C-alpha cells in the first residue's frame, strides 16, 4: 500500500510538470507508457492560435543579448561636420525666402509677415486675432474639407499665430512633402476665402473664448499692461473685443490682407529643406504677391511709452498685479536686449507650488528672496515683452488682498536691487547666463523653432544671427551690464496694473515714489 501511494504521488507530480509543458526525467514517468506518450506530446510545440489562423509556426526568439538573425542594421547617418548655414534669396518683388537644411527626416516651413495689431486702425481692431482663427480655412482654391484632408495625408501640423508686430502661418511635415506643404501654406495664408457666413460663425465662437478669458486675470492683465503703457500701435488690443468682433466681416479682413500682406514685409522660412528646391517651389507663388505702394500699404501706427495705472475690482479674494517699466531700444539694440533676457532669467520666479530643481528656476532671485520667504506670495515671476524698438519689462505677481501693498513693496525692492551691481553676485549672473544659453540651445533642437527664429530675425534684422553670435553676446555680459539696463528702465514712468481685491492697494503716486 505504501509503495502504491508513493507511485500515485509521483505520478500526479509528473502530470503537473507535464501539464506545464516541461520535461521530466523521473523514473516513474519513464516506467509508465501513458506518461511517456504525454511526455512526447508535451515535447512537441503546439501551434499558437495565430499560427492556426494565418499559417506558419512560432519561431524561437534569441536571447536579448544576441542579435536577431537576418536583420540588417542600417548604418548611422553621417551628419555634416559644420553646422548648416542660413541661405537667403530675395525675389524681384521684395519677398524673402530663407532656409537652413537641418539634418533629419522632417521639416518645418512658415510664412512670416510684418503685420499685427499695431497696424490695425481703430475701425479694424481685432483683425489680426480674427485672421489667426480663420487660418487654414477655405481658400479661393480649396474647401475647408480639402485643406483638412491634405494635411491628414501629409500627417502635417498646421498652426497660425498673431502678435502685435508679426503674423505667422506654419506647416510641419516630412521632407518628402515639401512641395505640397509649401503650396498649401501659401494658398492658405495669401488666398483665404473669408466668406461672410464663415467669419460670422468664427465671431460667435470668439465671443465665447473672450468670455472664458475674462476668468483668467493674468492673461487679461497682460493685455491691460500694453493698453496702459503705450499710446499708439502697441497699445492696440491684440485680443478682439466684443464690440470690434461685430464690426468685422469678410470684406474688412480681405482689405486688411491687401494692405499688410505685401511682398517686402514677407518672409518664407524653412528648417530641414534644401534651399534651391524651396526657392524653385515657392518663387512662382510668392512672385505674384503685390509689392504694395505708399498709398495702399498699411502703415505702422507709431507707439509712445506713457506708463500709468490700471485697476479692476472683482469678487476674487486674490489680487493679481503687474509692475513694469519701459525698455528702450527693443530687439534692434542687440546688446541691451540680450542683457534684458539674462536679467529676466536671473530674476526668474514662478508659483508657490512649482516643482523642480535648478532647471526650473528654483535658485532664481524671486524664488529664494520672495517665494521662499513670504507665505502670502502665491506667484512672483519676471516677464519681458520686447518689440523691435521698445519693450516693457517687470514682475507679475499674485497674493491675497490683505498683502497687496506688501507685495508691491517687495516687487519694488527686487527691481531696485538688480539696478545696483553691488547687490548682484557673480555666481547668480553665471547661473543666469548658463540658463539662457541652455534655453537657446534646447529650443533650437526643434525645427519649428528654427524656422520661426529664421523668419522673425529676417523681419527684425534683415539677416539671421547664428546661435553662436547670441551665445557670445550672453557670455560677454557682466553684472554691471545687467544693473545698467535695470537702472535705465527704472527711470521711466512705472506701469501698474491690478485685478481682484484692490480695496487697500496703494495709490499710483505712492508706488512711483518708491523708485
Short mmCIF file of C-alpha atoms in Angstrom, two decimals:
data_model
loop_
_atom_site.label_atom_id
_atom_site.label_comp_id
_atom_site.label_asym_id
_atom_site.label_seq_id
_atom_site.Cartn_x
_atom_site.Cartn_y
_atom_site.Cartn_z
CA UNK A 1 0.00 0.00 0.00
CA UNK A 2 2.85 2.33 0.90
CA UNK A 3 4.65 1.71 -2.44
CA UNK A 4 1.38 2.15 -4.38
CA UNK A 5 0.72 5.52 -2.62
CA UNK A 6 4.27 6.60 -3.46
CA UNK A 7 3.80 5.71 -7.13
CA UNK A 8 0.49 7.61 -7.31
CA UNK A 9 2.06 10.67 -5.65
CA UNK A 10 4.99 10.73 -8.07
CA UNK A 11 2.64 10.13 -10.99
CA UNK A 12 0.49 13.14 -10.05
CA UNK A 13 3.63 15.26 -9.65
CA UNK A 14 4.81 14.20 -13.09
CA UNK A 15 1.43 15.04 -14.58
CA UNK A 16 1.59 18.53 -13.05
CA UNK A 17 5.03 19.03 -14.52
CA UNK A 18 3.93 17.76 -17.93
CA UNK A 19 0.79 19.91 -17.78
CA UNK A 20 3.12 22.92 -17.73
CA UNK A 21 4.87 21.68 -20.87
CA UNK A 22 8.09 20.68 -19.06
CA UNK A 23 10.13 17.51 -19.49
CA UNK A 24 10.70 15.12 -16.61
CA UNK A 25 13.46 12.59 -16.05
CA UNK A 26 11.52 10.85 -13.33
CA UNK A 27 11.91 7.07 -13.40
CA UNK A 28 8.18 6.79 -12.73
CA UNK A 29 7.30 8.76 -15.85
CA UNK A 30 9.65 6.61 -17.92
CA UNK A 31 8.18 3.41 -16.48
CA UNK A 32 4.56 4.28 -17.33
CA UNK A 33 3.59 4.10 -21.02
CA UNK A 34 0.78 6.71 -20.67
CA UNK A 35 3.12 9.24 -19.14
CA UNK A 36 5.73 8.51 -21.79
CA UNK A 37 3.17 9.32 -24.51
CA UNK A 38 2.22 12.58 -22.78
CA UNK A 39 5.89 13.46 -22.36
CA UNK A 40 6.44 13.05 -26.09
CA UNK A 41 3.32 15.17 -26.84
CA UNK A 42 4.48 17.88 -24.47
CA UNK A 43 7.87 17.96 -26.15
CA UNK A 44 6.14 18.82 -29.44
CA UNK A 45 5.43 22.58 -29.70
CA UNK A 46 1.74 23.27 -30.07
CA UNK A 47 0.90 25.80 -32.80
CA UNK A 48 -0.29 29.15 -31.47
CA UNK A 49 -3.77 30.42 -32.24
CA UNK A 50 -2.31 32.95 -34.72
CA UNK A 51 -0.37 30.16 -36.46
CA UNK A 52 -3.56 28.14 -36.77
CA UNK A 53 -5.42 31.12 -38.29
CA UNK A 54 -2.73 32.68 -40.52
CA UNK A 55 -0.46 29.68 -41.04
CA UNK A 56 3.22 29.34 -40.27
CA UNK A 57 4.70 28.44 -36.96
CA UNK A 58 6.05 30.23 -33.96
CA UNK A 59 9.78 30.72 -34.00
CA UNK A 60 12.04 30.72 -31.01
CA UNK A 61 13.49 34.20 -30.43
CA UNK A 62 17.15 34.55 -29.50
CA UNK A 63 18.11 35.94 -26.11
CA UNK A 64 18.12 39.70 -25.70
CA UNK A 65 21.93 39.81 -25.65
CA UNK A 66 22.20 38.17 -29.10
CA UNK A 67 21.48 39.88 -32.46
CA UNK A 68 18.34 38.94 -34.38
CA UNK A 69 19.07 36.63 -37.30
CA UNK A 70 18.64 38.01 -40.85
CA UNK A 71 18.12 41.55 -39.57
CA UNK A 72 20.20 44.22 -41.31
CA UNK A 73 21.01 47.12 -39.02
CA UNK A 74 21.30 50.37 -41.06
CA UNK A 75 24.40 52.43 -40.65
CA UNK A 76 24.20 55.59 -38.56
CA UNK A 77 23.54 58.71 -40.66
CA UNK A 78 26.56 60.82 -41.46
CA UNK A 79 25.97 64.37 -40.29
CA UNK A 80 27.93 67.28 -41.73
CA UNK A 81 30.94 68.43 -39.75
CA UNK A 82 29.84 72.06 -39.97
CA UNK A 83 26.53 73.45 -38.76
CA UNK A 84 24.07 74.21 -41.57
CA UNK A 85 24.05 77.83 -42.73
CA UNK A 86 21.05 80.05 -43.35
CA UNK A 87 20.71 80.80 -47.06
CA UNK A 88 18.66 83.78 -48.22
CA UNK A 89 17.07 84.65 -51.59
CA UNK A 90 15.22 87.88 -52.27
CA UNK A 91 12.69 87.83 -55.11
CA UNK A 92 12.10 90.64 -57.59
CA UNK A 93 9.06 91.92 -55.71
CA UNK A 94 10.90 92.08 -52.36
CA UNK A 95 9.64 88.81 -50.84
CA UNK A 96 12.34 86.86 -48.97
CA UNK A 97 12.98 83.11 -48.88
CA UNK A 98 15.36 81.93 -46.13
CA UNK A 99 16.15 78.37 -45.06
CA UNK A 100 18.53 76.12 -43.20
CA UNK A 101 18.94 72.50 -44.28
CA UNK A 102 18.90 70.94 -40.82
CA UNK A 103 19.51 67.14 -40.91
CA UNK A 104 16.60 64.80 -40.26
CA UNK A 105 13.53 63.32 -41.89
CA UNK A 106 11.17 66.19 -41.05
CA UNK A 107 10.96 69.85 -41.98
CA UNK A 108 9.14 72.97 -40.85
CA UNK A 109 8.14 75.81 -43.15
CA UNK A 110 6.40 79.05 -42.25
CA UNK A 111 5.26 82.32 -43.78
CA UNK A 112 6.10 85.27 -41.51
CA UNK A 113 4.60 88.70 -42.12
CA UNK A 114 5.24 92.13 -40.68
CA UNK A 115 1.63 92.53 -39.70
CA UNK A 116 -0.16 92.57 -36.37
CA UNK A 117 -2.35 94.56 -34.03
CA UNK A 118 -0.07 97.61 -34.14
CA UNK A 119 -1.01 98.01 -37.82
CA UNK A 120 -4.75 97.99 -37.07
CA UNK A 121 -6.67 101.22 -37.47
CA UNK A 122 -9.47 101.77 -34.92
CA UNK A 123 -12.12 100.54 -37.34
CA UNK A 124 -10.10 97.32 -37.90
CA UNK A 125 -9.42 96.48 -34.24
CA UNK A 126 -9.26 92.73 -33.72
CA UNK A 127 -8.48 91.87 -37.37
CA UNK A 128 -5.23 90.02 -36.56
CA UNK A 129 -6.96 87.95 -33.87
CA UNK A 130 -9.73 87.05 -36.30
CA UNK A 131 -7.27 86.14 -39.08
CA UNK A 132 -5.45 83.85 -36.67
CA UNK A 133 -8.69 81.97 -36.04
CA UNK A 134 -9.64 81.93 -39.74
CA UNK A 135 -6.27 80.48 -40.79
CA UNK A 136 -6.22 77.24 -42.80
CA UNK A 137 -9.92 77.50 -43.57
CA UNK A 138 -11.42 77.65 -47.06
CA UNK A 139 -9.43 79.48 -49.75
CA UNK A 140 -10.32 80.62 -53.26
CA UNK A 141 -8.82 77.32 -54.49
CA UNK A 142 -9.63 74.85 -51.72
CA UNK A 143 -12.52 73.99 -49.47
CA UNK A 144 -12.06 73.67 -45.74
CA UNK A 145 -12.56 69.91 -46.07
CA UNK A 146 -9.87 69.60 -48.75
CA UNK A 147 -7.32 71.50 -46.64
CA UNK A 148 -8.03 69.18 -43.73
CA UNK A 149 -7.69 66.05 -45.86
CA UNK A 150 -4.45 67.24 -47.50
CA UNK A 151 -2.98 67.92 -44.07
CA UNK A 152 -4.04 64.44 -42.93
CA UNK A 153 -2.44 62.78 -45.95
CA UNK A 154 0.84 64.59 -45.22
CA UNK A 155 0.49 63.99 -41.46
CA UNK A 156 1.15 67.71 -41.25
CA UNK A 157 0.70 70.04 -38.30
CA UNK A 158 -0.84 73.42 -39.16
CA UNK A 159 -0.54 76.48 -36.92
CA UNK A 160 -1.17 80.22 -37.12
CA UNK A 161 -0.24 82.84 -34.52
CA UNK A 162 -0.88 86.57 -34.31
CA UNK A 163 1.17 89.03 -32.27
CA UNK A 164 1.45 92.79 -32.02
CA UNK A 165 4.14 93.11 -34.69
CA UNK A 166 4.13 89.87 -36.68
CA UNK A 167 1.84 87.20 -38.08
CA UNK A 168 2.88 83.62 -38.77
CA UNK A 169 1.49 80.59 -40.62
CA UNK A 170 3.45 77.32 -40.25
CA UNK A 171 3.38 73.73 -41.51
CA UNK A 172 5.39 70.81 -40.04
CA UNK A 173 5.67 67.64 -42.13
CA UNK A 174 8.08 65.10 -43.61
CA UNK A 175 10.71 66.39 -46.03
CA UNK A 176 9.19 64.39 -48.86
CA UNK A 177 6.07 66.57 -48.66
CA UNK A 178 7.87 69.91 -49.11
CA UNK A 179 6.16 70.86 -52.42
CA UNK A 180 2.68 70.06 -51.13
CA UNK A 181 3.33 71.77 -47.78
CA UNK A 182 4.60 75.00 -49.34
CA UNK A 183 1.72 75.13 -51.81
CA UNK A 184 -0.84 74.53 -49.06
CA UNK A 185 0.83 77.12 -46.82
CA UNK A 186 0.95 79.89 -49.43
CA UNK A 187 -2.59 79.27 -50.62
CA UNK A 188 -3.99 79.28 -47.08
CA UNK A 189 -2.17 82.43 -45.99
CA UNK A 190 -2.46 84.53 -49.16
CA UNK A 191 -5.77 83.43 -50.71
CA UNK A 192 -8.28 82.97 -47.85
CA UNK A 193 -11.88 82.98 -48.98
CA UNK A 194 -13.22 84.64 -45.81
CA UNK A 195 -16.88 84.16 -46.65
CA UNK A 196 -19.09 86.37 -44.52
CA UNK A 197 -21.03 83.45 -43.05
CA UNK A 198 -17.77 81.71 -42.01
CA UNK A 199 -16.48 84.92 -40.42
CA UNK A 200 -19.79 85.35 -38.58
CA UNK A 201 -19.58 81.78 -37.26
CA UNK A 202 -15.99 82.33 -36.07
CA UNK A 203 -17.02 85.64 -34.46
CA UNK A 204 -19.63 83.76 -32.45
CA UNK A 205 -17.02 81.27 -31.24
CA UNK A 206 -14.57 84.08 -30.44
CA UNK A 207 -17.09 85.77 -28.18
CA UNK A 208 -17.27 82.60 -26.09
CA UNK A 209 -13.46 82.43 -25.89
CA UNK A 210 -13.26 86.05 -24.77
CA UNK A 211 -15.81 85.40 -22.04
CA UNK A 212 -13.71 82.46 -20.82
CA UNK A 213 -10.55 84.58 -20.89
CA UNK A 214 -12.16 87.04 -18.50
CA UNK A 215 -11.87 84.36 -15.82
CA UNK A 216 -8.06 84.40 -16.27
CA UNK A 217 -6.94 87.65 -14.62
CA UNK A 218 -3.25 87.16 -15.52
CA UNK A 219 -4.00 86.91 -19.26
CA UNK A 220 -6.30 89.92 -19.21
CA UNK A 221 -3.80 91.94 -17.15
CA UNK A 222 -1.09 91.45 -19.77
CA UNK A 223 -3.43 92.99 -22.32
CA UNK A 224 -4.14 95.81 -19.89
CA UNK A 225 -0.40 96.39 -19.43
CA UNK A 226 0.04 97.24 -23.11
CA UNK A 227 -3.03 99.47 -23.37
CA UNK A 228 -1.89 101.30 -20.21
CA UNK A 229 1.82 101.52 -21.03
CA UNK A 230 1.62 102.57 -24.69
CA UNK A 231 -0.13 105.22 -26.67
CA UNK A 232 -0.35 104.14 -30.31
CA UNK A 233 0.06 100.86 -32.15
CA UNK A 234 1.48 98.74 -29.32
CA UNK A 235 -1.39 99.93 -27.15
CA UNK A 236 -3.90 98.36 -29.54
CA UNK A 237 -5.62 95.30 -28.13
CA UNK A 238 -4.32 92.02 -29.53
CA UNK A 239 -7.45 90.18 -28.40
CA UNK A 240 -10.57 91.23 -30.24
CA UNK A 241 -13.25 92.85 -28.11
CA UNK A 242 -16.96 92.06 -28.20
CA UNK A 243 -17.64 95.35 -29.99
CA UNK A 244 -14.90 95.01 -32.61
CA UNK A 245 -15.91 91.44 -33.49
CA UNK A 246 -19.37 92.60 -34.51
CA UNK A 247 -17.84 95.19 -36.87
CA UNK A 248 -15.52 92.72 -38.67
CA UNK A 249 -16.70 90.89 -41.80
CA UNK A 250 -15.01 89.12 -44.70
CA UNK A 251 -14.64 92.29 -46.77
CA UNK A 252 -12.85 94.10 -43.94
CA UNK A 253 -10.42 91.18 -43.43
CA UNK A 254 -9.64 90.99 -47.16
CA UNK A 255 -8.90 94.72 -47.14
CA UNK A 256 -6.55 94.28 -44.18
CA UNK A 257 -4.72 91.46 -46.00
CA UNK A 258 -4.38 93.52 -49.19
CA UNK A 259 -2.86 96.41 -47.21
CA UNK A 260 -0.47 94.43 -44.98
CA UNK A 261 0.36 91.10 -46.64
CA UNK A 262 2.73 92.68 -49.17
CA UNK A 263 5.91 91.13 -50.56
CA UNK A 264 8.55 93.42 -48.94
CA UNK A 265 7.10 92.57 -45.49
CA UNK A 266 7.01 88.80 -46.11
CA UNK A 267 9.50 86.00 -45.32
CA UNK A 268 9.11 82.33 -46.19
CA UNK A 269 11.38 80.50 -43.74
CA UNK A 270 12.14 76.78 -43.53
CA UNK A 271 14.22 74.37 -41.50
CA UNK A 272 15.13 70.96 -42.87
CA UNK A 273 14.68 71.90 -46.55
CA UNK A 274 17.11 72.26 -49.44
CA UNK A 275 17.27 75.96 -50.27
CA UNK A 276 17.35 75.68 -54.06
CA UNK A 277 14.43 73.25 -54.03
CA UNK A 278 12.48 75.57 -51.73
CA UNK A 279 13.13 78.57 -54.00
CA UNK A 280 12.07 76.66 -57.12
CA UNK A 281 8.82 75.61 -55.44
CA UNK A 282 7.90 78.86 -53.69
CA UNK A 283 9.06 81.60 -56.06
CA UNK A 284 6.27 81.11 -58.66
CA UNK A 285 3.69 81.61 -55.89
CA UNK A 286 5.38 84.45 -53.99
CA UNK A 287 6.29 86.44 -57.11
CA UNK A 288 2.60 87.07 -57.74
CA UNK A 289 2.24 88.90 -54.40
CA UNK A 290 1.86 92.67 -54.69
CA UNK A 291 4.75 94.95 -53.76
CA UNK A 292 2.33 97.44 -52.29
CA UNK A 293 2.68 101.19 -52.61
CA UNK A 294 2.88 104.30 -50.47
CA UNK A 295 -0.87 104.79 -50.82
CA UNK A 296 -2.11 101.21 -50.49
CA UNK A 297 0.27 99.60 -47.96
CA UNK A 298 -0.85 99.62 -44.35
CA UNK A 299 1.34 101.82 -42.17
CA UNK A 300 2.63 101.10 -38.71
CA UNK A 301 0.95 103.23 -36.07
CA UNK A 302 3.73 104.94 -34.02
CA UNK A 303 3.94 103.92 -30.37
CA UNK A 304 4.99 106.02 -27.40
CA UNK A 305 5.56 104.67 -23.91
CA UNK A 306 3.49 106.51 -21.31
CA UNK A 307 3.12 104.26 -18.25
CA UNK A 308 0.20 104.60 -15.90
CA UNK A 309 -2.28 102.89 -13.64
CA UNK A 310 -4.99 100.29 -14.36
CA UNK A 311 -7.26 98.71 -11.76
CA UNK A 312 -10.30 96.48 -11.96
CA UNK A 313 -12.13 95.13 -8.93
CA UNK A 314 -13.84 91.74 -8.85
CA UNK A 315 -15.11 89.26 -6.28
CA UNK A 316 -11.88 87.25 -6.11
CA UNK A 317 -10.17 87.21 -2.68
CA UNK A 318 -6.83 87.27 -4.52
CA UNK A 319 -5.08 90.18 -6.20
CA UNK A 320 -3.16 89.83 -9.46
CA UNK A 321 -0.71 92.63 -10.19
CA UNK A 322 1.92 93.59 -12.74
CA UNK A 323 4.60 96.23 -12.30
CA UNK A 324 6.59 97.11 -15.42
CA UNK A 325 8.94 99.70 -16.92
CA UNK A 326 9.99 100.71 -20.41
CA UNK A 327 12.96 99.06 -22.11
CA UNK A 328 14.23 101.46 -24.76
CA UNK A 329 15.82 100.01 -27.89
CA UNK A 330 13.92 96.75 -28.26
CA UNK A 331 15.34 93.76 -30.14
CA UNK A 332 17.26 96.03 -32.51
CA UNK A 333 19.51 97.07 -29.64
CA UNK A 334 21.24 93.69 -29.61
CA UNK A 335 23.50 94.08 -26.57
CA UNK A 336 20.91 95.62 -24.25
CA UNK A 337 18.13 93.24 -25.34
CA UNK A 338 20.45 90.31 -24.59
CA UNK A 339 21.13 91.84 -21.17
CA UNK A 340 17.39 92.13 -20.51
CA UNK A 341 16.91 88.47 -21.43
CA UNK A 342 19.60 87.38 -18.95
CA UNK A 343 18.21 89.80 -16.33
CA UNK A 344 14.77 88.18 -16.62
CA UNK A 345 16.38 84.76 -16.21
CA UNK A 346 18.28 86.00 -13.16
CA UNK A 347 15.07 87.27 -11.55
CA UNK A 348 13.20 84.10 -12.57
CA UNK A 349 10.39 83.22 -10.20
CA UNK A 350 7.25 81.14 -10.57
CA UNK A 351 4.38 79.85 -8.45
CA UNK A 352 4.47 78.90 -4.79
CA UNK A 353 3.59 75.29 -5.71
CA UNK A 354 6.10 74.89 -8.54
CA UNK A 355 8.11 71.68 -8.53
CA UNK A 356 11.58 71.01 -9.83
CA UNK A 357 15.21 71.85 -9.28
CA UNK A 358 17.66 74.42 -10.55
CA UNK A 359 16.50 73.99 -14.12
CA UNK A 360 13.02 75.14 -13.08
CA UNK A 361 14.30 78.42 -11.67
CA UNK A 362 14.20 77.34 -8.03
CA UNK A 363 17.51 79.15 -7.41
CA UNK A 364 16.46 82.43 -9.04
CA UNK A 365 16.19 85.62 -7.01
CA UNK A 366 12.40 85.77 -6.92
CA UNK A 367 12.28 82.20 -5.59
CA UNK A 368 14.94 82.49 -2.94
CA UNK A 369 14.15 86.07 -1.87
CA UNK A 370 10.35 86.18 -2.26
CA UNK A 371 8.50 82.87 -2.68
CA UNK A 372 10.61 81.02 -0.10
CA UNK A 373 10.41 83.88 2.36
CA UNK A 374 6.81 85.10 2.26
CA UNK A 375 3.96 82.64 2.65
CA UNK A 376 1.42 85.08 1.25
CA UNK A 377 3.24 85.30 -2.13
CA UNK A 378 1.38 82.84 -4.34
CA UNK A 379 3.15 83.80 -7.55
CA UNK A 380 6.03 86.10 -8.42
CA UNK A 381 7.56 85.93 -11.90
CA UNK A 382 9.73 88.18 -14.03
CA UNK A 383 8.37 88.95 -17.52
CA UNK A 384 9.51 90.85 -20.59
CA UNK A 385 7.57 91.77 -23.73
CA UNK A 386 10.12 93.12 -26.20
CA UNK A 387 9.39 94.50 -29.67
CA UNK A 388 11.52 95.89 -32.49
CA UNK A 389 12.24 99.29 -30.92
CA UNK A 390 10.84 99.17 -27.40
CA UNK A 391 9.59 96.83 -24.72
CA UNK A 392 8.15 96.51 -21.25
CA UNK A 393 9.95 94.57 -18.50
CA UNK A 394 8.92 93.89 -14.91
CA UNK A 395 7.37 91.47 -12.44
CA UNK A 396 3.92 89.87 -12.30
CA UNK A 397 2.60 88.51 -9.01
CA UNK A 398 -0.41 87.18 -7.13
CA UNK A 399 -1.28 87.43 -3.44
CA UNK A 400 -4.28 87.83 -1.14
CA UNK A 401 -5.90 91.24 -0.81
CA UNK A 402 -4.53 91.81 2.69
CA UNK A 403 -0.92 91.72 1.47
CA UNK A 404 -1.18 93.57 -1.83
CA UNK A 405 0.86 96.51 -0.55
CA UNK A 406 3.45 94.15 0.91
CA UNK A 407 3.77 92.51 -2.50
CA UNK A 408 4.12 95.85 -4.28
CA UNK A 409 6.87 96.85 -1.82
CA UNK A 410 8.71 93.56 -2.37
CA UNK A 411 8.45 93.87 -6.17
CA UNK A 412 9.83 97.41 -5.99
CA UNK A 413 12.64 96.25 -3.71
CA UNK A 414 13.66 93.43 -6.04
CA UNK A 415 13.69 95.64 -9.13
CA UNK A 416 15.71 98.29 -7.31
CA UNK A 417 18.17 95.65 -6.07
CA UNK A 418 19.12 94.45 -9.57
CA UNK A 419 19.72 98.06 -10.58
CA UNK A 420 22.65 98.07 -8.14
CA UNK A 421 25.61 95.94 -9.26
CA UNK A 422 26.87 95.57 -5.68
CA UNK A 423 23.69 93.61 -4.81
CA UNK A 424 24.21 91.06 -7.60
CA UNK A 425 26.65 88.19 -7.11
CA UNK A 426 28.89 86.78 -9.83
CA UNK A 427 27.55 83.30 -9.08
CA UNK A 428 23.93 84.14 -9.87
CA UNK A 429 24.97 86.05 -13.01
CA UNK A 430 26.84 82.99 -14.27
CA UNK A 431 23.86 80.80 -13.41
CA UNK A 432 21.51 83.11 -15.32
CA UNK A 433 23.86 83.21 -18.33
CA UNK A 434 24.15 79.41 -18.38
CA UNK A 435 20.37 79.05 -18.11
CA UNK A 436 19.90 81.48 -21.01
CA UNK A 437 22.39 79.63 -23.21
CA UNK A 438 20.80 76.30 -22.29
CA UNK A 439 17.36 77.65 -23.18
CA UNK A 440 18.60 78.88 -26.57
CA UNK A 441 20.21 75.57 -27.49
CA UNK A 442 17.36 73.37 -26.28
CA UNK A 443 14.74 75.41 -28.13
CA UNK A 444 16.74 75.28 -31.36
CA UNK A 445 16.59 71.47 -31.30
CA UNK A 446 13.06 71.89 -32.66
CA UNK A 447 12.85 72.54 -36.40
CA UNK A 448 9.66 74.53 -35.90
CA UNK A 449 11.56 76.87 -33.56
CA UNK A 450 14.47 77.14 -36.01
CA UNK A 451 12.11 78.11 -38.84
CA UNK A 452 10.41 80.66 -36.58
CA UNK A 453 13.78 82.03 -35.48
CA UNK A 454 14.83 82.50 -39.11
CA UNK A 455 11.57 84.17 -40.13
CA UNK A 456 11.31 86.57 -37.21
CA UNK A 457 15.00 87.55 -37.33
CA UNK A 458 14.77 88.29 -41.04
CA UNK A 459 11.83 90.61 -40.38
CA UNK A 460 13.60 92.31 -37.45
CA UNK A 461 17.27 92.47 -38.50
CA UNK A 462 17.03 91.72 -42.24
CA UNK A 463 19.51 88.88 -41.62
CA UNK A 464 19.78 85.89 -39.32
CA UNK A 465 22.18 85.84 -36.41
CA UNK A 466 23.61 82.43 -35.63
CA UNK A 467 23.17 80.86 -32.18
CA UNK A 468 26.93 81.24 -31.71
CA UNK A 469 26.58 85.02 -32.01
CA UNK A 470 23.89 85.16 -29.34
CA UNK A 471 25.85 82.85 -27.05
CA UNK A 472 28.94 85.02 -27.47
CA UNK A 473 26.90 88.12 -26.57
CA UNK A 474 25.49 86.38 -23.49
CA UNK A 475 28.92 85.17 -22.37
CA UNK A 476 30.39 88.70 -22.50
CA UNK A 477 27.77 90.19 -20.17
CA UNK A 478 28.75 91.31 -16.68
CA UNK A 479 26.69 92.21 -13.66
CA UNK A 480 27.42 95.87 -14.43
CA UNK A 481 25.71 95.44 -17.83
CA UNK A 482 22.62 93.98 -16.16
CA UNK A 483 22.44 96.66 -13.47
CA UNK A 484 22.87 99.47 -16.02
CA UNK A 485 19.95 98.20 -18.08
CA UNK A 486 17.79 97.82 -14.96
CA UNK A 487 18.71 101.32 -13.70
CA UNK A 488 17.84 102.86 -17.07
CA UNK A 489 14.44 101.13 -17.07
CA UNK A 490 13.57 102.36 -13.58
CA UNK A 491 13.93 105.95 -14.77
CA UNK A 492 10.77 105.56 -16.87
CA UNK A 493 7.25 106.01 -15.57
CA UNK A 494 6.02 102.74 -14.00
CA UNK A 495 3.08 100.79 -15.35
CA UNK A 496 0.95 99.31 -12.54
CA UNK A 497 -2.00 97.00 -13.26
CA UNK A 498 -4.12 95.32 -10.58
CA UNK A 499 -7.11 92.98 -10.66
CA UNK A 500 -9.12 91.36 -7.86
CA UNK A 501 -9.31 92.53 -4.24
CA UNK A 502 -7.77 96.00 -4.63
CA UNK A 503 -9.62 97.89 -1.90
CA UNK A 504 -6.47 98.53 0.14
CA UNK A 505 -3.98 98.90 -2.73
CA UNK A 506 -1.60 101.86 -2.60
CA UNK A 507 -2.13 104.84 -4.88
CA UNK A 508 -0.11 105.09 -8.08
CA UNK A 509 1.79 108.13 -6.82
CA UNK A 510 2.91 106.15 -3.77
CA UNK A 511 4.25 103.35 -5.96
CA UNK A 512 6.03 105.76 -8.28
CA UNK A 513 7.76 107.37 -5.28
CA UNK A 514 9.39 104.00 -4.46
CA UNK A 515 11.81 104.41 -7.36
#
